[in-house]
Amino acid sequence: MNEKSALIFGQNDYTFEIQKSISSHYENIHVLTLNGDDEFGFDLSDEWDALSNIVDMNDCVVFCILEDMAENIFLTISLRDTFKELTIVALARDKESSDKLILAGASRVLPTISTTANVIVEMLEKPIITEVLHNILYEESDLQIAQIKVENPDMFEAKYPADIDWSRDHGIIVISIVHEDMSSEFIYASKEKHHIIRSGDIFVVVGYAQDIKDFEKLIGSRCE
Amino acid sequence: MFKRLIVDWAYFLNTSDAYQKKKLFFYNLLENSNYKYKKYFDLFMIILIFISVVILVREVKSHVDDSLLFFNNYIISIIFFIEYMLRLWVISSVTKVIIEQSEYDAMLGNEFQVLKPIKEITKVKVKYMLSVKAIIDLLAIIPFFHQLRLLRMFILFRVFKLFRYAKSIQTFTSVIAAKKFEFLTLLVFASIIVFVSSVLIYVMEANNPDSPIDTLFEALYWSIVTISTVGYGDITPTTEAGRTVAMFVIVAGIAVFSFTTSLIVTAFTEKLDEIKDLKLIDDIAKIKEFYLICGYENLSKEVAKKLSINNKVIILEEDPLKVEQATKDGFVALNHDPGSIDSYKKLRINVGTQVKAILCLSHSDVENVYTALTVRSFNKDVFILSILINKINRNKLNFAGVNELFYEKKLVGVIAKEFVGQPVAFEAIHALRSNYNGIDMQEIIINDRVLESFVTVGQLENKRYRVVLLGVYKKSKKRFFFNPFDSIVLEVGDYLLVIGNGQFIDEFSNYLHKKGSK
């Protein structure tokens, strides 16, 4: 995600939290209100020309977070119709609206109910895992999760990822590898050896900040 | 002096743990249908009753062994007598009445009046003794006096004791009792028909030499046999007038029969929901551990679906339509207000021992605060998790005693942050959370069995099982050790946090628990 601006469609409780969370990633964040009167107001009438006055639509990510799912889906389909390459992140309540939003052209969907349910169940059933994941995601401990792009595959001497002792050699744990074709694979997905590390692969790693930095230097660059 | 002794004795018994424990035990055994050993006692008594009846039937035409007769006449009777006395004992507290009276008199500065509590105790005990159940119990003991042959028939009263022990009979009688007035009306109607038709048939037939009806008793017998639609045919009217009466009785009989049937069916239909609820409550009381979800919304449905894979889940919801929906969705849902202490009492839910956690998932902070406070008012320890709808209510929910608060909007914010910052990492965590492609993250607890074979992290060989060891949670230090050194010593109560294919994790876990793995 290298866009400079973010547009948030919808003014509600989610707006504040999303705005707060993504503020460090974007130079400009604009919140647009449905049926608002000022320049940051919008309606669902397909008139998106005014948006170009606010941000460069080619360098922007859009969050569709209207609470009325029918309106949110309509907004998503309307934006996709006008901006074919735009990154659209949409809020979905349940699986049904999640599927519809993907059909409507959303790049990513944030399913609120199923994600909330997953986290609540994890909290109860796997409290330690939840705490650890929470600390990693919220960066409340020194542990971090990062994605690192391989630019120097020669150092692995054509080894299979599962054969490398990441934790002992580099002090980090590799969870999964995303190949160039964007297919993702868990490090020990099967007992078979599938893939030799190539340039352009992305590692998802967990570790302490310094270890991750050292690892980055060794194999490539952090992928933002 | 005597009065003083009585009061001292009452206080002694009332404060004696041994006495109270024994009394409570017998009370539970005899009267508390939720007591786990009561069903064995009931079964034992039912067997005794059947033995009694079998001996009675056998005795009619054959010789019964003396030892069996002794068992029937003495042993069973004595057991029933002991049961009768125990019931009389546990039905009310004598000591409590004496103490209350003595304290009352002391408060007013009067001398203790011994007669008053005795009167009150006698009243309560006699009232019990005159109840139908107690009379049946007493009559069931009478065959003890077996020398009087007629009294042996009282053995049949032992059969009536089945009402006490068989729950289905109790349910049936309660259903019938609910329609007492209708049955009484029917009985009066049938009695009038029987009376009138008996007299009529007697008047019409008794003087006819060809008619089998000669006495009023025969007329009454014929009336009852006919009105009940049984119609043996051993006695039939021969005169035209008599047959006219018969037609009248037959039509009335059909009316009585259909009315009775419809009454029983209606009574059962009306009570069906109640019976089902009672059965459900009984079933819930037997569950050792479950999650209690208060409020049924979309989120509750998702949470219940996921939790019920490995756990029992009970839903409490005030709105009957939502309860119906939850039941249709395949969950155990009860139409009770989760914000009322009475609900938990009625449902006989032991929050302290049975409930793993209470989840307040209503889409209203007001209701969640109310539920949390209600639960906290009678249980300080149970884990309560609540969702937070409006963040200005965070403190109120914390104040109400919620252990864990969950603010959905913040979660969405965090996910958005991860997504825009590290989309690949976000996908990886999301995949882990949703068990995508069978990849899972699990906790494996270290117990004595594991420690017998594995002492340090280096011995675990997780890589051989294609499992990533993310770290060890040390219980003693309450700290998570990421990527632990091989030399770290494992202790009982530690958790291994592993990531991998679910099946591989299971294999790894089995390997750890297998004796002599190393």
Short mmCIF file of N, CA and C in Angstrom, two decimals, chain A residues 64-187:
data_model
loop_
_atom_site.label_atom_id
_atom_site.label_comp_id
_atom_site.label_asym_id
_atom_site.label_seq_id
_atom_site.Cartn_x
_atom_site.Cartn_y
_atom_site.Cartn_z
N CYS A 64 -14.89 2.15 2.38
CA CYS A 64 -16.36 2.29 2.36
C CYS A 64 -16.90 1.70 3.65
N ILE A 65 -17.34 2.55 4.56
CA ILE A 65 -17.75 2.03 5.87
C ILE A 65 -19.15 2.50 6.27
N LEU A 66 -20.03 2.60 5.27
CA LEU A 66 -21.42 2.96 5.60
C LEU A 66 -22.05 1.80 6.38
N GLU A 67 -22.81 2.12 7.41
CA GLU A 67 -23.36 1.05 8.25
C GLU A 67 -24.53 0.33 7.59
N ASP A 68 -25.22 1.05 6.70
CA ASP A 68 -26.30 0.40 5.95
C ASP A 68 -25.64 -0.41 4.82
N MET A 69 -25.74 -1.73 4.91
CA MET A 69 -25.00 -2.59 3.97
C MET A 69 -25.44 -2.39 2.53
N ALA A 70 -26.73 -2.15 2.32
CA ALA A 70 -27.20 -1.93 0.94
C ALA A 70 -26.52 -0.70 0.37
N GLU A 71 -26.46 0.37 1.15
CA GLU A 71 -25.81 1.61 0.69
C GLU A 71 -24.32 1.39 0.47
N ASN A 72 -23.70 0.64 1.38
CA ASN A 72 -22.26 0.40 1.28
C ASN A 72 -21.92 -0.38 0.01
N ILE A 73 -22.75 -1.37 -0.29
CA ILE A 73 -22.54 -2.17 -1.51
C ILE A 73 -22.75 -1.28 -2.74
N PHE A 74 -23.78 -0.47 -2.67
CA PHE A 74 -24.06 0.43 -3.80
C PHE A 74 -22.89 1.41 -4.01
N LEU A 75 -22.37 1.93 -2.91
CA LEU A 75 -21.23 2.87 -2.98
C LEU A 75 -20.01 2.17 -3.59
N THR A 76 -19.77 0.95 -3.15
CA THR A 76 -18.60 0.19 -3.64
C THR A 76 -18.72 -0.05 -5.15
N ILE A 77 -19.88 -0.52 -5.57
CA ILE A 77 -20.08 -0.84 -6.99
C ILE A 77 -20.00 0.43 -7.84
N SER A 78 -20.47 1.51 -7.27
CA SER A 78 -20.46 2.79 -7.97
C SER A 78 -19.03 3.30 -8.15
N LEU A 79 -18.22 3.20 -7.08
CA LEU A 79 -16.81 3.62 -7.16
C LEU A 79 -16.01 2.72 -8.11
N ARG A 80 -16.26 1.43 -8.05
CA ARG A 80 -15.53 0.51 -8.91
C ARG A 80 -15.86 0.74 -10.38
N ASP A 81 -17.11 1.09 -10.59
CA ASP A 81 -17.54 1.36 -11.97
C ASP A 81 -16.78 2.54 -12.57
N THR A 82 -16.52 3.54 -11.72
CA THR A 82 -15.83 4.74 -12.21
C THR A 82 -14.31 4.59 -12.15
N PHE A 83 -13.80 4.01 -11.06
CA PHE A 83 -12.34 3.90 -10.90
C PHE A 83 -11.93 2.43 -10.89
N LYS A 84 -11.48 1.98 -12.05
CA LYS A 84 -11.20 0.54 -12.21
C LYS A 84 -10.03 0.05 -11.35
N GLU A 85 -9.03 0.90 -11.14
CA GLU A 85 -7.81 0.47 -10.46
C GLU A 85 -7.77 0.86 -8.97
N LEU A 86 -8.80 1.50 -8.52
CA LEU A 86 -8.82 2.02 -7.14
C LEU A 86 -8.81 0.87 -6.10
N THR A 87 -8.03 1.07 -5.01
CA THR A 87 -8.07 0.09 -3.92
C THR A 87 -9.24 0.44 -3.01
N ILE A 88 -10.18 -0.47 -2.94
CA ILE A 88 -11.38 -0.21 -2.11
C ILE A 88 -11.41 -1.21 -0.96
N VAL A 89 -11.40 -0.69 0.25
CA VAL A 89 -11.55 -1.53 1.45
C VAL A 89 -12.97 -1.28 1.97
N ALA A 90 -13.74 -2.34 2.09
CA ALA A 90 -15.15 -2.14 2.48
C ALA A 90 -15.49 -2.88 3.76
N LEU A 91 -16.36 -2.28 4.52
CA LEU A 91 -16.83 -2.87 5.78
C LEU A 91 -18.03 -3.78 5.50
N ALA A 92 -17.98 -5.00 6.01
CA ALA A 92 -19.11 -5.91 5.81
C ALA A 92 -19.60 -6.38 7.18
N ARG A 93 -20.89 -6.59 7.29
CA ARG A 93 -21.39 -7.07 8.58
C ARG A 93 -21.26 -8.58 8.68
N ASP A 94 -21.86 -9.28 7.71
CA ASP A 94 -21.85 -10.74 7.79
C ASP A 94 -21.31 -11.33 6.50
N LYS A 95 -21.37 -12.65 6.42
CA LYS A 95 -20.79 -13.35 5.27
C LYS A 95 -21.53 -12.96 3.98
N GLU A 96 -22.84 -12.82 4.13
CA GLU A 96 -23.65 -12.49 2.95
C GLU A 96 -23.20 -11.16 2.36
N SER A 97 -23.11 -10.13 3.19
CA SER A 97 -22.71 -8.81 2.67
C SER A 97 -21.25 -8.83 2.25
N SER A 98 -20.44 -9.65 2.87
CA SER A 98 -19.04 -9.78 2.50
C SER A 98 -18.93 -10.31 1.06
N ASP A 99 -19.69 -11.36 0.76
CA ASP A 99 -19.69 -11.93 -0.59
C ASP A 99 -20.17 -10.90 -1.62
N LYS A 100 -21.21 -10.16 -1.25
CA LYS A 100 -21.76 -9.17 -2.19
C LYS A 100 -20.76 -8.05 -2.45
N LEU A 101 -20.04 -7.65 -1.40
CA LEU A 101 -19.05 -6.57 -1.56
C LEU A 101 -17.91 -7.01 -2.48
N ILE A 102 -17.52 -8.26 -2.36
CA ILE A 102 -16.46 -8.76 -3.26
C ILE A 102 -16.98 -8.76 -4.70
N LEU A 103 -18.24 -9.19 -4.86
CA LEU A 103 -18.84 -9.16 -6.21
C LEU A 103 -18.95 -7.72 -6.73
N ALA A 104 -19.17 -6.79 -5.79
CA ALA A 104 -19.32 -5.38 -6.18
C ALA A 104 -17.97 -4.74 -6.52
N GLY A 105 -16.87 -5.47 -6.27
CA GLY A 105 -15.57 -4.96 -6.68
C GLY A 105 -14.68 -4.47 -5.56
N ALA A 106 -15.00 -4.79 -4.32
CA ALA A 106 -14.13 -4.37 -3.21
C ALA A 106 -12.80 -5.13 -3.28
N SER A 107 -11.69 -4.42 -3.05
CA SER A 107 -10.39 -5.08 -3.09
C SER A 107 -10.20 -5.94 -1.84
N ARG A 108 -10.63 -5.41 -0.71
CA ARG A 108 -10.55 -6.13 0.56
C ARG A 108 -11.82 -5.86 1.36
N VAL A 109 -12.22 -6.86 2.11
CA VAL A 109 -13.44 -6.70 2.91
C VAL A 109 -13.07 -6.90 4.38
N LEU A 110 -13.63 -6.06 5.23
CA LEU A 110 -13.43 -6.22 6.68
C LEU A 110 -14.73 -6.78 7.26
N PRO A 111 -14.83 -8.10 7.42
CA PRO A 111 -16.09 -8.68 7.94
C PRO A 111 -16.16 -8.52 9.46
N THR A 112 -17.03 -7.64 9.92
CA THR A 112 -17.02 -7.29 11.35
C THR A 112 -17.49 -8.44 12.25
N ILE A 113 -18.64 -9.02 11.89
CA ILE A 113 -19.22 -10.02 12.81
C ILE A 113 -18.35 -11.27 12.91
N SER A 114 -17.92 -11.80 11.76
CA SER A 114 -17.15 -13.05 11.84
C SER A 114 -15.79 -12.81 12.50
N THR A 115 -15.17 -11.63 12.21
CA THR A 115 -13.87 -11.36 12.84
C THR A 115 -14.04 -11.19 14.35
N THR A 116 -15.07 -10.43 14.73
CA THR A 116 -15.32 -10.23 16.17
C THR A 116 -15.57 -11.57 16.85
N ALA A 117 -16.41 -12.40 16.20
CA ALA A 117 -16.72 -13.71 16.79
C ALA A 117 -15.44 -14.55 16.92
N ASN A 118 -14.61 -14.52 15.88
CA ASN A 118 -13.35 -15.28 15.94
C ASN A 118 -12.50 -14.86 17.13
N VAL A 119 -12.39 -13.54 17.28
CA VAL A 119 -11.52 -13.03 18.36
C VAL A 119 -12.11 -13.35 19.73
N ILE A 120 -13.43 -13.23 19.86
CA ILE A 120 -14.07 -13.54 21.17
C ILE A 120 -13.85 -15.00 21.52
N VAL A 121 -14.06 -15.88 20.53
CA VAL A 121 -13.90 -17.31 20.78
C VAL A 121 -12.44 -17.62 21.12
N GLU A 122 -11.51 -16.98 20.39
CA GLU A 122 -10.09 -17.17 20.69
C GLU A 122 -9.75 -16.74 22.11
N MET A 123 -10.32 -15.58 22.47
CA MET A 123 -10.08 -15.04 23.82
C MET A 123 -10.45 -16.06 24.88
N LEU A 124 -11.57 -16.77 24.64
CA LEU A 124 -12.07 -17.72 25.63
C LEU A 124 -11.36 -19.06 25.55
N GLU A 125 -11.13 -19.52 24.34
CA GLU A 125 -10.58 -20.86 24.15
C GLU A 125 -9.05 -20.90 24.14
N LYS A 126 -8.45 -19.84 23.61
CA LYS A 126 -6.99 -19.82 23.55
C LYS A 126 -6.49 -18.48 24.08
N PRO A 127 -6.63 -18.26 25.38
CA PRO A 127 -6.31 -16.93 25.92
C PRO A 127 -4.86 -16.51 25.72
N ILE A 128 -3.95 -17.48 25.78
CA ILE A 128 -2.53 -17.12 25.68
C ILE A 128 -2.20 -16.72 24.24
N ILE A 129 -2.72 -17.52 23.30
CA ILE A 129 -2.50 -17.18 21.88
C ILE A 129 -3.07 -15.80 21.59
N THR A 130 -4.26 -15.54 22.10
CA THR A 130 -4.90 -14.24 21.85
C THR A 130 -4.03 -13.12 22.38
N GLU A 131 -3.50 -13.33 23.59
CA GLU A 131 -2.68 -12.28 24.20
C GLU A 131 -1.42 -12.04 23.36
N VAL A 132 -0.82 -13.14 22.91
CA VAL A 132 0.41 -13.01 22.12
C VAL A 132 0.11 -12.31 20.79
N LEU A 133 -0.94 -12.76 20.11
CA LEU A 133 -1.31 -12.12 18.83
C LEU A 133 -1.65 -10.65 19.04
N HIS A 134 -2.37 -10.40 20.13
CA HIS A 134 -2.76 -9.03 20.46
C HIS A 134 -1.51 -8.16 20.62
N ASN A 135 -0.53 -8.68 21.36
CA ASN A 135 0.69 -7.91 21.58
C ASN A 135 1.46 -7.68 20.29
N ILE A 136 1.44 -8.70 19.41
CA ILE A 136 2.15 -8.55 18.14
C ILE A 136 1.43 -7.51 17.27
N LEU A 137 0.10 -7.66 17.17
CA LEU A 137 -0.66 -6.77 16.29
C LEU A 137 -0.69 -5.33 16.80
N TYR A 138 -0.88 -5.19 18.09
CA TYR A 138 -0.96 -3.83 18.66
C TYR A 138 0.43 -3.26 18.95
N GLU A 139 1.43 -4.10 18.72
CA GLU A 139 2.81 -3.74 19.00
C GLU A 139 2.96 -3.26 20.45
N GLU A 140 2.32 -4.01 21.35
CA GLU A 140 2.39 -3.64 22.76
C GLU A 140 3.57 -4.32 23.46
N SER A 141 4.21 -5.25 22.74
CA SER A 141 5.45 -5.82 23.26
C SER A 141 6.54 -5.52 22.22
N ASP A 142 7.74 -6.05 22.46
CA ASP A 142 8.81 -5.80 21.48
C ASP A 142 8.65 -6.64 20.24
N LEU A 143 7.73 -7.60 20.32
CA LEU A 143 7.53 -8.48 19.16
C LEU A 143 6.81 -7.77 18.04
N GLN A 144 7.21 -8.09 16.82
CA GLN A 144 6.56 -7.47 15.65
C GLN A 144 6.29 -8.52 14.60
N ILE A 145 5.34 -8.20 13.75
CA ILE A 145 5.12 -9.03 12.58
C ILE A 145 5.52 -8.18 11.37
N ALA A 146 6.22 -8.78 10.43
CA ALA A 146 6.68 -7.98 9.28
C ALA A 146 6.68 -8.83 8.03
N GLN A 147 6.63 -8.16 6.90
CA GLN A 147 6.74 -8.88 5.63
C GLN A 147 8.01 -8.40 4.92
N ILE A 148 8.82 -9.33 4.53
CA ILE A 148 10.13 -8.98 3.97
C ILE A 148 10.30 -9.63 2.60
N LYS A 149 10.69 -8.81 1.64
CA LYS A 149 10.82 -9.28 0.26
C LYS A 149 12.24 -9.83 0.03
N VAL A 150 12.33 -10.98 -0.60
CA VAL A 150 13.64 -11.59 -0.84
C VAL A 150 14.27 -10.94 -2.07
N GLU A 151 15.45 -10.38 -1.88
CA GLU A 151 16.16 -9.81 -3.03
C GLU A 151 17.49 -10.51 -3.23
N ASN A 152 17.84 -11.31 -2.26
CA ASN A 152 19.14 -11.97 -2.32
C ASN A 152 18.98 -13.46 -2.06
N PRO A 153 18.37 -14.18 -3.02
CA PRO A 153 18.05 -15.59 -2.76
C PRO A 153 19.27 -16.50 -2.74
N ASP A 154 20.40 -16.01 -3.25
CA ASP A 154 21.58 -16.88 -3.35
C ASP A 154 22.06 -17.36 -1.98
N MET A 155 21.82 -16.51 -0.96
CA MET A 155 22.32 -16.88 0.36
C MET A 155 21.65 -18.14 0.93
N PHE A 156 20.53 -18.51 0.35
CA PHE A 156 19.84 -19.71 0.85
C PHE A 156 20.32 -20.98 0.13
N GLU A 157 21.20 -20.81 -0.81
CA GLU A 157 21.82 -21.93 -1.53
C GLU A 157 20.79 -22.94 -2.01
N ALA A 158 19.75 -22.40 -2.62
CA ALA A 158 18.69 -23.25 -3.21
C ALA A 158 18.07 -24.24 -2.22
N LYS A 159 18.02 -23.83 -0.94
CA LYS A 159 17.41 -24.70 0.08
C LYS A 159 15.89 -24.51 0.08
N TYR A 160 15.22 -25.50 0.64
CA TYR A 160 13.78 -25.37 0.83
C TYR A 160 13.54 -24.61 2.14
N PRO A 161 12.51 -23.76 2.17
CA PRO A 161 12.28 -22.96 3.39
C PRO A 161 12.18 -23.80 4.65
N ALA A 162 11.57 -24.97 4.51
CA ALA A 162 11.35 -25.79 5.71
C ALA A 162 12.65 -26.39 6.24
N ASP A 163 13.68 -26.38 5.41
CA ASP A 163 14.96 -26.98 5.84
C ASP A 163 15.86 -25.99 6.57
N ILE A 164 15.48 -24.74 6.57
CA ILE A 164 16.34 -23.74 7.21
C ILE A 164 15.89 -23.54 8.65
N ASP A 165 16.83 -23.49 9.54
CA ASP A 165 16.49 -23.28 10.95
C ASP A 165 16.43 -21.77 11.21
N TRP A 166 15.32 -21.16 10.84
CA TRP A 166 15.19 -19.71 10.92
C TRP A 166 15.37 -19.20 12.34
N SER A 167 14.76 -19.90 13.28
CA SER A 167 14.75 -19.40 14.64
C SER A 167 16.16 -19.39 15.25
N ARG A 168 16.95 -20.44 14.92
CA ARG A 168 18.28 -20.48 15.50
C ARG A 168 19.27 -19.63 14.69
N ASP A 169 19.12 -19.65 13.36
CA ASP A 169 20.08 -18.93 12.53
C ASP A 169 19.85 -17.41 12.53
N HIS A 170 18.57 -17.02 12.58
CA HIS A 170 18.27 -15.59 12.41
C HIS A 170 17.47 -14.98 13.55
N GLY A 171 17.04 -15.78 14.49
CA GLY A 171 16.30 -15.26 15.64
C GLY A 171 14.87 -14.84 15.33
N ILE A 172 14.41 -15.22 14.14
CA ILE A 172 13.02 -14.87 13.78
C ILE A 172 12.26 -16.15 13.43
N ILE A 173 10.95 -16.04 13.37
CA ILE A 173 10.16 -17.20 12.95
C ILE A 173 9.41 -16.84 11.68
N VAL A 174 9.62 -17.63 10.65
CA VAL A 174 8.91 -17.39 9.39
C VAL A 174 7.59 -18.14 9.45
N ILE A 175 6.51 -17.40 9.26
CA ILE A 175 5.20 -18.06 9.33
C ILE A 175 4.77 -18.53 7.95
N SER A 176 4.83 -17.62 6.99
CA SER A 176 4.42 -18.05 5.65
C SER A 176 5.22 -17.34 4.57
N ILE A 177 5.12 -17.88 3.39
CA ILE A 177 5.86 -17.33 2.25
C ILE A 177 4.85 -17.03 1.14
N VAL A 178 4.94 -15.81 0.61
CA VAL A 178 4.06 -15.45 -0.51
C VAL A 178 4.93 -15.43 -1.76
N HIS A 179 4.54 -16.26 -2.70
CA HIS A 179 5.34 -16.36 -3.92
C HIS A 179 5.04 -15.22 -4.87
N GLU A 180 5.84 -15.17 -5.91
CA GLU A 180 5.69 -14.07 -6.87
C GLU A 180 4.29 -14.02 -7.49
N ASP A 181 3.73 -15.19 -7.68
CA ASP A 181 2.38 -15.21 -8.27
C ASP A 181 1.31 -14.91 -7.22
N MET A 182 1.75 -14.44 -6.05
CA MET A 182 0.88 -14.02 -4.93
C MET A 182 0.17 -15.21 -4.25
N SER A 183 0.58 -16.44 -4.58
CA SER A 183 -0.02 -17.57 -3.86
C SER A 183 0.73 -17.70 -2.53
N SER A 184 -0.05 -17.81 -1.48
CA SER A 184 0.54 -17.82 -0.15
C SER A 184 0.68 -19.26 0.35
N GLU A 185 1.77 -19.53 1.07
CA GLU A 185 1.96 -20.89 1.57
C GLU A 185 2.52 -20.84 2.98
N PHE A 186 1.92 -21.58 3.84
CA PHE A 186 2.43 -21.67 5.20
C PHE A 186 3.76 -22.44 5.15
N ILE A 187 4.66 -22.05 6.02
CA ILE A 187 6.03 -22.60 5.93
C ILE A 187 6.07 -24.13 5.97
#
